[in-house]
Coordinates of C-alpha atoms and ligand atoms in Angstrom, one line a residue:
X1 CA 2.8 -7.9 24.7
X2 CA 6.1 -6.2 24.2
X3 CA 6.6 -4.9 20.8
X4 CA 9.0 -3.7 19.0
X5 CA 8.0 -1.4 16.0
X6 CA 10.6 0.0 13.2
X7 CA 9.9 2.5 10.9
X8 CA 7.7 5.1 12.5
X9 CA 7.0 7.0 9.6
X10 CA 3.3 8.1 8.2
X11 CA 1.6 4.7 8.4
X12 CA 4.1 3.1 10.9
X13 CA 3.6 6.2 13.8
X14 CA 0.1 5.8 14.0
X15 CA -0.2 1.5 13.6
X16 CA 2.4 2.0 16.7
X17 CA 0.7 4.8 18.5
X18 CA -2.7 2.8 18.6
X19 CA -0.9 -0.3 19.6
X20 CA 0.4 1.4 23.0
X21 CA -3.1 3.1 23.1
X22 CA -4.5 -0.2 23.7
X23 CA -2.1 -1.4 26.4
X24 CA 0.9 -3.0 24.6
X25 CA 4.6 -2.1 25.8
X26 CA 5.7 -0.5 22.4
X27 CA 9.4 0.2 21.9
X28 CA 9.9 2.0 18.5
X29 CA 13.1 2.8 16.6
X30 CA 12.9 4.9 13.2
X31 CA 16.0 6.9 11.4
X32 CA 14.5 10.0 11.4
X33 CA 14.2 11.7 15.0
X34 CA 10.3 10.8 15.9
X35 CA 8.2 11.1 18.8
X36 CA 5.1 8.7 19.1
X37 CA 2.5 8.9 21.9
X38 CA 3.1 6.2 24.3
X39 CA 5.9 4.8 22.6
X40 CA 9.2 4.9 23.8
X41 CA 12.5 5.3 21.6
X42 CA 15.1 2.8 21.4
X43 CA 18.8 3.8 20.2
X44 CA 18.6 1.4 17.4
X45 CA 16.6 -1.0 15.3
X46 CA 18.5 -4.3 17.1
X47 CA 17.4 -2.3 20.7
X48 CA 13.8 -2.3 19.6
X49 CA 14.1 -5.7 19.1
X50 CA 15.6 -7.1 22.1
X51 CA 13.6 -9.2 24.1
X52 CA 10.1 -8.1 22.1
X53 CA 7.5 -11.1 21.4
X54 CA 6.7 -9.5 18.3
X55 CA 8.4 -7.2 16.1
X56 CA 7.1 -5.0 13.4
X57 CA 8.7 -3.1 10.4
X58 CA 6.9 -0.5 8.7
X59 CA 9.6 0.2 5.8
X60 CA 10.0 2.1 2.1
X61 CA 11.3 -0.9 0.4
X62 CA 12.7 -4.0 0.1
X63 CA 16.0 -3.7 0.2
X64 CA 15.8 -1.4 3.5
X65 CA 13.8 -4.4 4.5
X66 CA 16.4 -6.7 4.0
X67 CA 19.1 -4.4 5.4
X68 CA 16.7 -4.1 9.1
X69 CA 16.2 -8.3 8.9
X70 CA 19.9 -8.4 9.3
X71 CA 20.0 -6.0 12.1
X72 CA 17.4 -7.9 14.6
X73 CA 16.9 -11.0 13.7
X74 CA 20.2 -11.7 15.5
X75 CA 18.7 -9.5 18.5
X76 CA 15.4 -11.7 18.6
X77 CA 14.4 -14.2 20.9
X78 CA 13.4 -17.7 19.5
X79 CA 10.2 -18.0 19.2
X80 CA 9.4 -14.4 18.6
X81 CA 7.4 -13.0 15.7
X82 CA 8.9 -11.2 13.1
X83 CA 5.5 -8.8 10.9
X84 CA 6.5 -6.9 8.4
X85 CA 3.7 -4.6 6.9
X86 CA 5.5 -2.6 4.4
X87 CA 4.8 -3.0 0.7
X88 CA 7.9 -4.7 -0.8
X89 CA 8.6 -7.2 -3.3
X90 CA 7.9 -11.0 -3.2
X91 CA 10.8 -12.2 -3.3
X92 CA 12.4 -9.9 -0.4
X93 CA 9.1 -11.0 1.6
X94 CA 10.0 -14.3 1.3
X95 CA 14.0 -13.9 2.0
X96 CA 13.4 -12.6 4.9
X97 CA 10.8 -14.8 6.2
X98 CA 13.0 -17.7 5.6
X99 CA 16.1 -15.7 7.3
X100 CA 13.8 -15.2 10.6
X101 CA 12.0 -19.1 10.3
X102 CA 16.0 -20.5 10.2
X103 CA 16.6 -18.3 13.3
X104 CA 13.8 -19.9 15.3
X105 CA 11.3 -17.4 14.5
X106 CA 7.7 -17.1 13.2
X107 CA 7.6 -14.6 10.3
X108 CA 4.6 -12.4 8.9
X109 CA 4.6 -10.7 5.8
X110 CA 1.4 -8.5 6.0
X111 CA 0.8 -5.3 3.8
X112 CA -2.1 -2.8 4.5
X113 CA -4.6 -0.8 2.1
X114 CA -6.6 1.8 4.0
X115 CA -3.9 4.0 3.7
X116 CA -2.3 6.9 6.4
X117 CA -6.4 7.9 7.3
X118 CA -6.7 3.8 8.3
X119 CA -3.8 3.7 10.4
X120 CA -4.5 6.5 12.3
X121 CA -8.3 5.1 12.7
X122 CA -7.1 1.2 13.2
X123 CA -9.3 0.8 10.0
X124 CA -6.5 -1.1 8.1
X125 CA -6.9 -4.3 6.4
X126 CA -3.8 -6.9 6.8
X127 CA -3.4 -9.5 3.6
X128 CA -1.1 -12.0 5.5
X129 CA 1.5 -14.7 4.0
X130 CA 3.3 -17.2 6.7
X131 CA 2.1 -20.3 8.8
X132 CA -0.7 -20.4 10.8
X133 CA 0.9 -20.4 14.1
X134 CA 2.6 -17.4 12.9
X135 CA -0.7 -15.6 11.9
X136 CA -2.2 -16.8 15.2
X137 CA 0.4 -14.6 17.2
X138 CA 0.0 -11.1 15.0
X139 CA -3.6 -11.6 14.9
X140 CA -4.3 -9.3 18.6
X141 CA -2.4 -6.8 17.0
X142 CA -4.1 -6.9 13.5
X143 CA -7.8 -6.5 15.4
X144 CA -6.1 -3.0 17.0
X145 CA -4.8 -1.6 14.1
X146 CA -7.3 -2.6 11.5
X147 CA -10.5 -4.0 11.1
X148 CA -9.5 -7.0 8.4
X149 CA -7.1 -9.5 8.5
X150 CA -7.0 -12.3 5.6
X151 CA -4.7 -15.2 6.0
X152 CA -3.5 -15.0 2.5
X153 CA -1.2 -18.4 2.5
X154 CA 2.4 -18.8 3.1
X155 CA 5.2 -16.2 2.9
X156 CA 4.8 -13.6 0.0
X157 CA 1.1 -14.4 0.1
X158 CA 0.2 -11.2 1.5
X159 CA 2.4 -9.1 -0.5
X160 CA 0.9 -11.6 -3.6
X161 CA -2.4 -10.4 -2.6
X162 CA -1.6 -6.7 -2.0
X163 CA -0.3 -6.3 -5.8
X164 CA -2.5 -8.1 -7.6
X165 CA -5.1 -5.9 -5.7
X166 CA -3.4 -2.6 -7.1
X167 CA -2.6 -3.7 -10.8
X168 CA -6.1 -4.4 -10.9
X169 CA -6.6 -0.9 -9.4
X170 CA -4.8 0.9 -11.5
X171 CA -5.5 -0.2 -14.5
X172 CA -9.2 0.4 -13.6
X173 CA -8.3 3.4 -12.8
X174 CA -6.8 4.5 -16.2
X175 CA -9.8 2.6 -18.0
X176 CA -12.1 4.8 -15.9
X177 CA -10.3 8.1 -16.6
X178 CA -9.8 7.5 -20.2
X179 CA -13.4 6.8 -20.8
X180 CA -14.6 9.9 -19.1
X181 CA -12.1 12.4 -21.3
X182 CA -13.6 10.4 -24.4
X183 CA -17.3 10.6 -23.2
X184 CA -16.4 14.7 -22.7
X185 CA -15.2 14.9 -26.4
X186 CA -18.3 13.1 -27.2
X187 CA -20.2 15.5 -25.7
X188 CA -21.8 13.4 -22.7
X189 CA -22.5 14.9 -19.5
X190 CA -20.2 13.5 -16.8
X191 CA -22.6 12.8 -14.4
X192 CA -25.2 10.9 -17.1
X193 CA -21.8 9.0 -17.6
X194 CA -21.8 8.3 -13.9
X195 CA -25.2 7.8 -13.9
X196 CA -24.9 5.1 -16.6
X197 CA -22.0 3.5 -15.7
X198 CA -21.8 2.8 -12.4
X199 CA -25.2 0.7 -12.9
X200 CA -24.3 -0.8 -15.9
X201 CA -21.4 -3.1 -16.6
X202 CA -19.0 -1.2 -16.4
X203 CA -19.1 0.1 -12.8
X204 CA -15.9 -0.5 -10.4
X205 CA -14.7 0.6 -7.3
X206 CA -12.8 3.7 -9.2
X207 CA -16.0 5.0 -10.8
X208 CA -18.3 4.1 -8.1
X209 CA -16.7 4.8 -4.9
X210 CA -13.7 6.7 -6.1
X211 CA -15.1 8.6 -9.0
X212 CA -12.5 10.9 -10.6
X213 CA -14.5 13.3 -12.0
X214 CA -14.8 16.2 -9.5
X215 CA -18.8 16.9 -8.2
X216 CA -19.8 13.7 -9.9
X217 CA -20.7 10.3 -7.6
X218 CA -19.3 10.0 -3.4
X219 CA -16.6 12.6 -2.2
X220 CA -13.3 11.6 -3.2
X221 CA -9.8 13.4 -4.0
X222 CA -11.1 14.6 -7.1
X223 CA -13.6 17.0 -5.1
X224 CA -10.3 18.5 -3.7
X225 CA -8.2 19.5 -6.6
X226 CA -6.9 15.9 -6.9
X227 CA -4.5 16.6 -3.4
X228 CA -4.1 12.8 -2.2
X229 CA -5.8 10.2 -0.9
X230 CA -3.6 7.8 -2.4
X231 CA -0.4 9.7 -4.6
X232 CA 0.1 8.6 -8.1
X233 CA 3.9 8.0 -6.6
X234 CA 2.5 5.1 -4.3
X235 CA 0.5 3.5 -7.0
X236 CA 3.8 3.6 -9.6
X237 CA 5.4 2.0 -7.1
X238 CA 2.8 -1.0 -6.7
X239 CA 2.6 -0.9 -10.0
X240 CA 6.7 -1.4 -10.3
X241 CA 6.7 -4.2 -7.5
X242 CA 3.6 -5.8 -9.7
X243 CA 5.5 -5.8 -12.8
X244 CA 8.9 -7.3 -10.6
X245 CA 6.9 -10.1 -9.7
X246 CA 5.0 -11.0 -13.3
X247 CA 9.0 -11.0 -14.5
X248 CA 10.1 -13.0 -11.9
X249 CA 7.3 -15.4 -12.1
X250 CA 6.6 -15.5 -16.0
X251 CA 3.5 -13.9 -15.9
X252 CA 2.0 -12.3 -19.2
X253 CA 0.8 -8.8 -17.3
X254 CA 0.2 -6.4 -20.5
X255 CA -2.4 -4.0 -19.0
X256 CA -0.5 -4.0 -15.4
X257 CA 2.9 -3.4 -17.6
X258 CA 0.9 -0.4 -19.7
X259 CA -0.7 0.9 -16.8
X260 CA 3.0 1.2 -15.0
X261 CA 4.4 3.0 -17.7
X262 CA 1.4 5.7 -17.9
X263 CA 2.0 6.4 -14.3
X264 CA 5.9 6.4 -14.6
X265 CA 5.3 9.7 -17.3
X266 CA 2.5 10.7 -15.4
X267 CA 4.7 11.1 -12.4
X268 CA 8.2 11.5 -13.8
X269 CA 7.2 14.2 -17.0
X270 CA 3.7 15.3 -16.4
X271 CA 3.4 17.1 -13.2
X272 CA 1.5 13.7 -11.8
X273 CA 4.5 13.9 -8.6
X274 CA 2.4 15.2 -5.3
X275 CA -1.2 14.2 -7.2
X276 CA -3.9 11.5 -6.3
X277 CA -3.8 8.7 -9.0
X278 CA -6.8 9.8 -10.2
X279 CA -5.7 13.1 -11.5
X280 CA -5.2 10.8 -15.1
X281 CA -8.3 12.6 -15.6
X282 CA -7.2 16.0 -16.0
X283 CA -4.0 14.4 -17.6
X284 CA -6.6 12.6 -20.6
X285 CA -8.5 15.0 -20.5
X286 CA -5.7 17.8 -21.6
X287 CA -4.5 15.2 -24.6
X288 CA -5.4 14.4 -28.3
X289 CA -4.8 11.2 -29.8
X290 CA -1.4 12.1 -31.4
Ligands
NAD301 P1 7.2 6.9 5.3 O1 8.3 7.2 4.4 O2 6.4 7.9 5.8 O3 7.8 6.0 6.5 C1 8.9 5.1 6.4 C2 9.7 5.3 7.6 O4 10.8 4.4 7.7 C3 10.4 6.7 7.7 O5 10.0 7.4 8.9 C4 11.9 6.4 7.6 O6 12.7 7.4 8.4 C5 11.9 5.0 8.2 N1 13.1 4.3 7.9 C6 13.7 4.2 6.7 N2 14.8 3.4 6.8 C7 14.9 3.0 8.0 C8 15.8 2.2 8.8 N3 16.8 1.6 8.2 N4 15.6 2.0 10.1 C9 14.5 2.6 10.7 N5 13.6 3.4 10.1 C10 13.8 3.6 8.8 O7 6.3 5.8 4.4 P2 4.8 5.3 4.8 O8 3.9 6.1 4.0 O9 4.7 5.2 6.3 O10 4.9 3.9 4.1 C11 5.5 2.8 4.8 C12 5.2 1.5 3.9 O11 3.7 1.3 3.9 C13 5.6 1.5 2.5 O12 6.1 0.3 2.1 C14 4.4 1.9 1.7 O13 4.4 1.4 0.4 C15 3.3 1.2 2.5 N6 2.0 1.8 2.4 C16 1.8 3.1 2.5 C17 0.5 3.6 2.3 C18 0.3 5.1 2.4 O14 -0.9 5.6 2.0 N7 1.2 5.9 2.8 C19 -0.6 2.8 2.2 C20 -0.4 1.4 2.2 C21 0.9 0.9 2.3

């Protein structure tokens, strides 16, 4: 196929990269100056586009999302496929799907987890919103880059699925770190408290296969002074586009609206900036009640 990929940053270089690695014509466009193997530069965004059977954006946000739709969906051919795998909000997801489905085009919203370590292995995992012919045509290219692709539903279903995921993630997340600072004060040994809980009821992916508590349960960012894995930044972020979506669809979210604001401090007033998300350790762990 020829593709056309935009936004050939940490997670879009090496999804891109893999994709010319297993034969695809890949033309890539990104604002910063980038060279990819195996990928050649276009001049522009609407460039990469031209002629391409399937495009994909790799983007910060939503309105940059929005801002590149307007740019090549003019330059695409009907019938093309328009897959965006950034993390944005819903309702930019489905704008633009609807933009690119009144041009004559099939559109794919499709966020990633796995992170920059599971684009560079083509480990991701693709949570997909749009038809089913238009999932049928970015399926090849899912199987390259990741090892997971779940046909979510229609537009915004993917990026549906990708923040529920990570509300639920960091709230767990906090939940976990909280209850290992108060099982310190209380004088328990942190790997009893592993011991314990990740058999018990209260195990999760965060204590069991993400444990926060450094030497304690599987390898994991805490076991290398917190340096990320996945940055507290990226989660606030989810967490934001979470809390965007509960507003905008009247959904009563109180631990995903509490858990936002404990990462905004954390990362805005507490040194969390740079840190894995599981550093709210160290952060509980440094506090009193007051
Ligand atoms: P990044 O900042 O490394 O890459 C984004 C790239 O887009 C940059 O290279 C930037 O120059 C380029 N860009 C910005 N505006 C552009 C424009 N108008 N035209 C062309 N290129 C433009 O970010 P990333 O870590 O690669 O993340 C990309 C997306 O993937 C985000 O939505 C992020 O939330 C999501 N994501 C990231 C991770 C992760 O661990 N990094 C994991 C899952 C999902």
């Amino acid at each position: 196929m020829k593709i056309g990929f935009i936004g050939l940053g940490n997670m879009g270089g090496p999804m891109a990269a893999n994709l010319a690695k297993a034969g695809h014509e890949v033309v890539g466009f990104d604002m910063a100056d980038v060279a990819i193997e195996g990928v050649s530069n276009a001049a522009s965004g609407a460039e990469a586009a031209k002629g391409a059977d399937v495009v994909i954006t790799m983007l910060p946000n939503g309105a940059i999302l929005r801002a590149v739709a307007d740019e090549i969906i003019p330059a695409m051919g009907a019938g093309a496929a328009f897959v965006d795998c950034s993390t944005v909000d819903v309702d930019s997801a489905r704008a633009v799907a609807e933009q690119a489905v009144a041009a004559g085009l099939l559109a794919v919203d499709a966020p990633v987890s796995g992170g920059v370590g599971g684009a560079a292995a083509g480990t991701l995992t693709f949570m997909a919103g749009g038809t089913p012919e238009a999932f049928a045509k970015a399926e090849p290219l899912f199987e390259i880059m990741g090892q997971k692709a779940v046909h979510c539903g229609a537009s915004g279903a993917g990026q549906a699925a990708k923040i529920c995921n990570n509300m639920i993630l960091g709230v767990t997340m906090i939940a976990t770190c909280e209850a290992f600072a108060l099982a310190d004060k209380l004088g328990l040994d942190r790997q009893k408290m592993f011991d314990v809980v990740s058999t018990s009821s209260g195990y999760s992916w965060t204590m069991n296969a993400y444990c926060p508590a450094p030497g304690v349960g599987p390898q994991s960012p805490a076991d290398n002074d917190y340096r990320p894995g996945f940055a507290a930044e990226l989660m606030l972020k989810d967490l934001r586009l979470s809390q965007q979506a509960a507003e905008s669809a009247d959904a009563d979210t109180p631990m995903g609206e509490l858990a936002r604001d404990l990462y905004a401090r954390f990362v805005d007033e507490e040194n969390g900036l740079g840190m894995d998300f599981s550093a709210m350790l160290p952060r509980f762990s440094a506090r009193s009640r007051g």
